[in-house]
Coordinates of C-alpha atoms in Angstrom, one line a residue:
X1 CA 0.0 0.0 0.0
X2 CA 1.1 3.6 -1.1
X3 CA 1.8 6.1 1.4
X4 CA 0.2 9.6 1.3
X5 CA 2.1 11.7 -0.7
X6 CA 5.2 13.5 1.3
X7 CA 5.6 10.6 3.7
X8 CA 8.5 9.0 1.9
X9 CA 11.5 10.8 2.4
X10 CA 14.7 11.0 -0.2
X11 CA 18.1 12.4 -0.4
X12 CA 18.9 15.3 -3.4
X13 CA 21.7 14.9 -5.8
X14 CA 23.8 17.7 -5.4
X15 CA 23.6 20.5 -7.7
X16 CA 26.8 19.5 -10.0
X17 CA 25.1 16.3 -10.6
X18 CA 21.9 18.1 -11.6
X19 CA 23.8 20.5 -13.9
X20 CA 25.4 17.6 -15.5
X21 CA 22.0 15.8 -15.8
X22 CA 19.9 18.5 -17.7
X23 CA 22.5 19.3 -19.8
X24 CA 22.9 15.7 -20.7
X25 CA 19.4 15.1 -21.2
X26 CA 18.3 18.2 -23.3
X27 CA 21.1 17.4 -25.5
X28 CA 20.1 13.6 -26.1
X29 CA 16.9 15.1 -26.7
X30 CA 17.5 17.2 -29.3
X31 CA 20.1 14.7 -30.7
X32 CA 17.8 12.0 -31.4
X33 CA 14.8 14.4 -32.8
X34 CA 17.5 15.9 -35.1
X35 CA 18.4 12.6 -36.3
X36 CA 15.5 11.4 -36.8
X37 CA 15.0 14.3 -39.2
X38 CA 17.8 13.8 -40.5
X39 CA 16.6 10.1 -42.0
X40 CA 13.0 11.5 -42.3
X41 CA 12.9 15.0 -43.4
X42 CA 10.2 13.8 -46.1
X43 CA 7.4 13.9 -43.4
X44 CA 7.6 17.7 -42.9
X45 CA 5.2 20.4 -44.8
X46 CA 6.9 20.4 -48.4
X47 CA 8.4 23.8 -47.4
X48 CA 10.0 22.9 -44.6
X49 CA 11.3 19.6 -45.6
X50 CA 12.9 22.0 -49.1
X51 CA 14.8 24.3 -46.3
X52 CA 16.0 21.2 -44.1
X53 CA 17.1 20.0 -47.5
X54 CA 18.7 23.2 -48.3
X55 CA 20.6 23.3 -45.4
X56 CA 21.3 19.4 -44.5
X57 CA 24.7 20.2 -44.5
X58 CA 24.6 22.2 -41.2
X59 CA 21.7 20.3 -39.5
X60 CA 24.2 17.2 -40.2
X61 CA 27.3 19.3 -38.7
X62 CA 24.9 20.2 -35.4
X63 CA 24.0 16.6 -35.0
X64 CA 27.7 15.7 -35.0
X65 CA 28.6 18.6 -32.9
X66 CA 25.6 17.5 -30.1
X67 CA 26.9 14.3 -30.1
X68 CA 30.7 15.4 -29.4
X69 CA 29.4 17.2 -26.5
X70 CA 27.6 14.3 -25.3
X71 CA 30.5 12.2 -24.9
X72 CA 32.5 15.0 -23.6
X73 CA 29.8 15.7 -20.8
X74 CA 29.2 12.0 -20.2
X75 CA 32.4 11.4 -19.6
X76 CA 32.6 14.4 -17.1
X77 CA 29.3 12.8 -15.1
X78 CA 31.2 9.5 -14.9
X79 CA 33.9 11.4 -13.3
X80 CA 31.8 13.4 -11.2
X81 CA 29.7 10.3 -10.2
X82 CA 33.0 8.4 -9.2
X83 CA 33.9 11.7 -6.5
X84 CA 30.4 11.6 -5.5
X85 CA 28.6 8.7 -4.9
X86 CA 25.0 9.1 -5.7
X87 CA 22.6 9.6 -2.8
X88 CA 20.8 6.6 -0.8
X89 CA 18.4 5.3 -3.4
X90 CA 14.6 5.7 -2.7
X91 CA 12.7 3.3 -0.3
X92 CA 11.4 1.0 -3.6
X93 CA 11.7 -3.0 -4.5
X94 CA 14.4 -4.6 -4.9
X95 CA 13.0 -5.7 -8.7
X96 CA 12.7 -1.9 -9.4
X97 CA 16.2 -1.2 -7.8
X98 CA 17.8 -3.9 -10.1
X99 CA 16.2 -2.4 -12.7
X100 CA 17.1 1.3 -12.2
X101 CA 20.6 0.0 -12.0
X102 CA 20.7 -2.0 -15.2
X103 CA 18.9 1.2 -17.4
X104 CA 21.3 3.3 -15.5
X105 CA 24.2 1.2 -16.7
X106 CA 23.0 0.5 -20.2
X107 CA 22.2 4.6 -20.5
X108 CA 25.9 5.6 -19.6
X109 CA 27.0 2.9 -22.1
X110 CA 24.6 4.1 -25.1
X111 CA 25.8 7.8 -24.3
X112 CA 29.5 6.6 -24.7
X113 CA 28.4 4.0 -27.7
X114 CA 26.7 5.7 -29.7
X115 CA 28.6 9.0 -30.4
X116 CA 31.6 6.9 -31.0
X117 CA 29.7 5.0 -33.2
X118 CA 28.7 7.9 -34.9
X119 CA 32.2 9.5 -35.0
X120 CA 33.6 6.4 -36.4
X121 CA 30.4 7.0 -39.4
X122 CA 32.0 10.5 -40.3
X123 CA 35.2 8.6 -40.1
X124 CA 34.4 6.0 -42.5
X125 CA 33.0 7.8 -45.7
X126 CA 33.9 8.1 -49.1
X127 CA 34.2 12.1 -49.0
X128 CA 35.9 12.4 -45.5
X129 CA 33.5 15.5 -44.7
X130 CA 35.3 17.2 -42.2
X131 CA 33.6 17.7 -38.1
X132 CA 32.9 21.1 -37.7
X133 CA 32.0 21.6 -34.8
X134 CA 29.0 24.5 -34.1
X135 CA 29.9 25.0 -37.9
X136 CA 32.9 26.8 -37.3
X137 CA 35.6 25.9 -39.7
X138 CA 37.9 26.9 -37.2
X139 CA 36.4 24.0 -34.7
X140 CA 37.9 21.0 -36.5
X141 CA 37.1 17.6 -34.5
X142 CA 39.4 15.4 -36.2
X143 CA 38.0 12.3 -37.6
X144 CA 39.1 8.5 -36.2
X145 CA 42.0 6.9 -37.9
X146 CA 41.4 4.1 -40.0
X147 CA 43.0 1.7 -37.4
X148 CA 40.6 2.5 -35.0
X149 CA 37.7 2.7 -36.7
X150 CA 37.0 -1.0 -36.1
X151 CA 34.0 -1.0 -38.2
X152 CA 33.4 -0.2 -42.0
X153 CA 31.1 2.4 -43.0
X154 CA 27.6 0.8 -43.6
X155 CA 28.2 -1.7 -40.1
X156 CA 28.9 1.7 -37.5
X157 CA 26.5 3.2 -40.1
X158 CA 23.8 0.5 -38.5
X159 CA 25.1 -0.3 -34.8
X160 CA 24.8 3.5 -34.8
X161 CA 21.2 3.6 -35.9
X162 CA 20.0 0.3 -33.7
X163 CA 21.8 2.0 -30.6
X164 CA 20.6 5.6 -31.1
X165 CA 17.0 3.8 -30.5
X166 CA 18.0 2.1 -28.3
X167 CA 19.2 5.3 -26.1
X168 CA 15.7 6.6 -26.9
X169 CA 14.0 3.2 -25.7
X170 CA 15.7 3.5 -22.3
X171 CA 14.9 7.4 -22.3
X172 CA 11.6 6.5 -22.4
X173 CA 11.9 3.6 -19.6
X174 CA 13.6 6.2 -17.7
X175 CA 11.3 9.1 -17.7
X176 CA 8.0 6.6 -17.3
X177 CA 9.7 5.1 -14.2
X178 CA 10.4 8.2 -12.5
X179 CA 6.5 9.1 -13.3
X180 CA 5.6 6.1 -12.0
X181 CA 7.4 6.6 -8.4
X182 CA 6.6 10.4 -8.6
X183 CA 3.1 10.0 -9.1
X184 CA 2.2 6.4 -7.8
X185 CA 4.3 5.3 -5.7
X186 CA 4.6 8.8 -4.1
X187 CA 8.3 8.8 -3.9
X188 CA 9.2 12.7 -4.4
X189 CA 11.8 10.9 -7.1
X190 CA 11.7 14.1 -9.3
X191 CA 12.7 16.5 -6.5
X192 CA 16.2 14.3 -6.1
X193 CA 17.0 16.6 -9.5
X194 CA 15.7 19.8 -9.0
X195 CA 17.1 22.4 -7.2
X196 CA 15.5 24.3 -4.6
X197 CA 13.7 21.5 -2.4
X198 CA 13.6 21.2 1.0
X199 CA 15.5 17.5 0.5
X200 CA 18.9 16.5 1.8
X201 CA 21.3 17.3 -0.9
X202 CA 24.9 16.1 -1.1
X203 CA 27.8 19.1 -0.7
X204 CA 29.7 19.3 -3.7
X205 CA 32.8 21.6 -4.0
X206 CA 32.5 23.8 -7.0
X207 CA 35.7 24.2 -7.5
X208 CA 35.9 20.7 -8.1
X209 CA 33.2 21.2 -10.4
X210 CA 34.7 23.9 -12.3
X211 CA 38.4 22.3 -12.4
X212 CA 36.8 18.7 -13.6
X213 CA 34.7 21.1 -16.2
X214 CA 37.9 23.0 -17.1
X215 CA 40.1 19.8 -17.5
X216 CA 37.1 17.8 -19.6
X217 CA 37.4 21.0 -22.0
X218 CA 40.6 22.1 -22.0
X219 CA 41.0 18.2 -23.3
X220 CA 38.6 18.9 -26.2
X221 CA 40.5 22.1 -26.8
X222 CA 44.0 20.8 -27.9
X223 CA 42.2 17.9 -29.4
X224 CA 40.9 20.5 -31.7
X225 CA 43.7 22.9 -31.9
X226 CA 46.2 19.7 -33.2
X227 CA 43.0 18.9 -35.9
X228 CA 43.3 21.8 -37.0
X229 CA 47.0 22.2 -37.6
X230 CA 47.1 19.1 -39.5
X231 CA 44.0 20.6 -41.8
X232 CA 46.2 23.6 -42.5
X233 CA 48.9 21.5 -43.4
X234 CA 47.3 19.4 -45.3
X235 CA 45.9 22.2 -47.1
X236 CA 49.1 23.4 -47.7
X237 CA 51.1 20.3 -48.7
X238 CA 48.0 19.6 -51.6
X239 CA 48.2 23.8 -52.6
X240 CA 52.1 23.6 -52.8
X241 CA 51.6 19.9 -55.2
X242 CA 48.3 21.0 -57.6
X243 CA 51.0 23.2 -59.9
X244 CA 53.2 20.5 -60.1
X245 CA 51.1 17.8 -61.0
X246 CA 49.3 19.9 -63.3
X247 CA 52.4 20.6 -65.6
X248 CA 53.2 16.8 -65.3
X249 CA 49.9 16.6 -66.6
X250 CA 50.6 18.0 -69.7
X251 CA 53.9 17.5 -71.5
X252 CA 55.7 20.4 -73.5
X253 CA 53.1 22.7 -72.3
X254 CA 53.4 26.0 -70.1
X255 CA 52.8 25.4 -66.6
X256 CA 49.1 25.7 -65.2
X257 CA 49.0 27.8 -61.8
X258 CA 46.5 26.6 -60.1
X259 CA 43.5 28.6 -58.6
X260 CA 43.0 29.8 -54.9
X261 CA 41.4 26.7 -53.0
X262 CA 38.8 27.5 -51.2
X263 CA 38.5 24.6 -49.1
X264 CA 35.1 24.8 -47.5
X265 CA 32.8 22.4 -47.7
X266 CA 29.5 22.5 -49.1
X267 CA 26.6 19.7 -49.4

């Protein structure tokens, strides 16, 4: 039998946790709407679906870009989860407790998963499209190596489709569980990430938040910064060999100079 509501008490998440959390969530959110548009645009009003169309190529540098700072983040809540341990779980069954625990293991593995999956796709085609990230050509996130890829195209092409529904199966298991204890079970479950309720929160240092925030970052950061050295210079070293290869290209006549690459990218 259910007690009243308010009767059941539980312990907060502290607030670095809950940062981590949103942030996580809204961006899986909009990931996995954005890809499913991405595969489906057809089944938007015939102007709309012309625009996404029009402008695939930036909707399909945003996807990669969310899904960069999902692994990024996810890694930084893995972190942050090992220097805090969550709060004492909820007063449920032990069924439901095995089960949180195996959708809570099987959601940090998707959120690692699938962006690698997805980063070994942009890896793995023909054109070698480059990762802008936010669309910034300055914001190059380099793309695998073809000794780590692991997987040819069309297979991460598939594991990352069957595993991006999969994330959104479990989203849905997760948010209909914590329904169900919010709202049947009346288990305040919903309060453990909100700020501002009268619940026992964790303390959390924010400089350790800020450091461990830094640190994820400041990772990302030269990762980019070495990407986009080697893009210059590979820029440079195919510039510096178009002339020569185009007066190979034509014996006993004048030399061709070649035009001013303009390197961007457009789809």
């Amino acid at each position: 039998m259910s007690l009243a509501p308010g009767r059941q008490s539980v312990a907060a998440y502290n607030h670095g946790a809950m940062l981590l959390h949103w942030l996580i969530a809204l961006l899986i959110i909009a990931e996995l709407s954005l890809g499913y548009l991405m595969k489906h645009y057809t089944i938007l009003p015939e102007m709309l679906a012309s625009a996404f169309y029009q402008s695939r190529f930036t909707f399909y540098q945003s996807h990669k870009t969310f899904g960069i700072m999902i692994l990024l983040l996810t890694l930084m809540r893995l972190a942050w989860r090992f220097l805090y341990k969550p709060p004492v779980e909820p007063p449920i069954g032990k069924a439901e407790k095995a089960a949180t625990q195996i959708v809570t293991f099987l959601f940090y593995a998707l959120m690692i998963l699938v962006p690698l999956l997805g980063w070994a796709v942009s890896s793995t085609t023909a054109r070698k499209l480059p990762i802008l990230l936010f669309g910034n050509p300055h914001f190059v996130w380099p793309l695998l190596p073809p000794q780590l890829t692991l997987f040819s195209h069309l297979q991460a092409e598939w594991l990352h489709l069957v595993l991006a529904y999969s994330l959104a199966f479990l989203l849905f298991l997760h948010i209909g569980g914590a329904l169900k204890h919010q709202f049947y079970s009346h288990i305040p479950i919903m309060a453990r990430m909100l700020p501002g309720h009268n619940l026992q929160a964790q303390k959390a240092s924010k400089t350790v938040f800020l450091l461990l925030f830094l640190a994820v970052f400041c990772l990302a950061a030269i990762v980019i910064y070495c990407a986009s050295i080697a893009k210059r210079q590979a820029e440079t070293a195919q510039t510096a060999a178009l002339p020569a290869q185009e007066g190979q290209a034509l014996p006993g006549a004048a030399p061709i100079t070649a035009p001013a690459a303009n390197n961007h990218i457009r789809q």
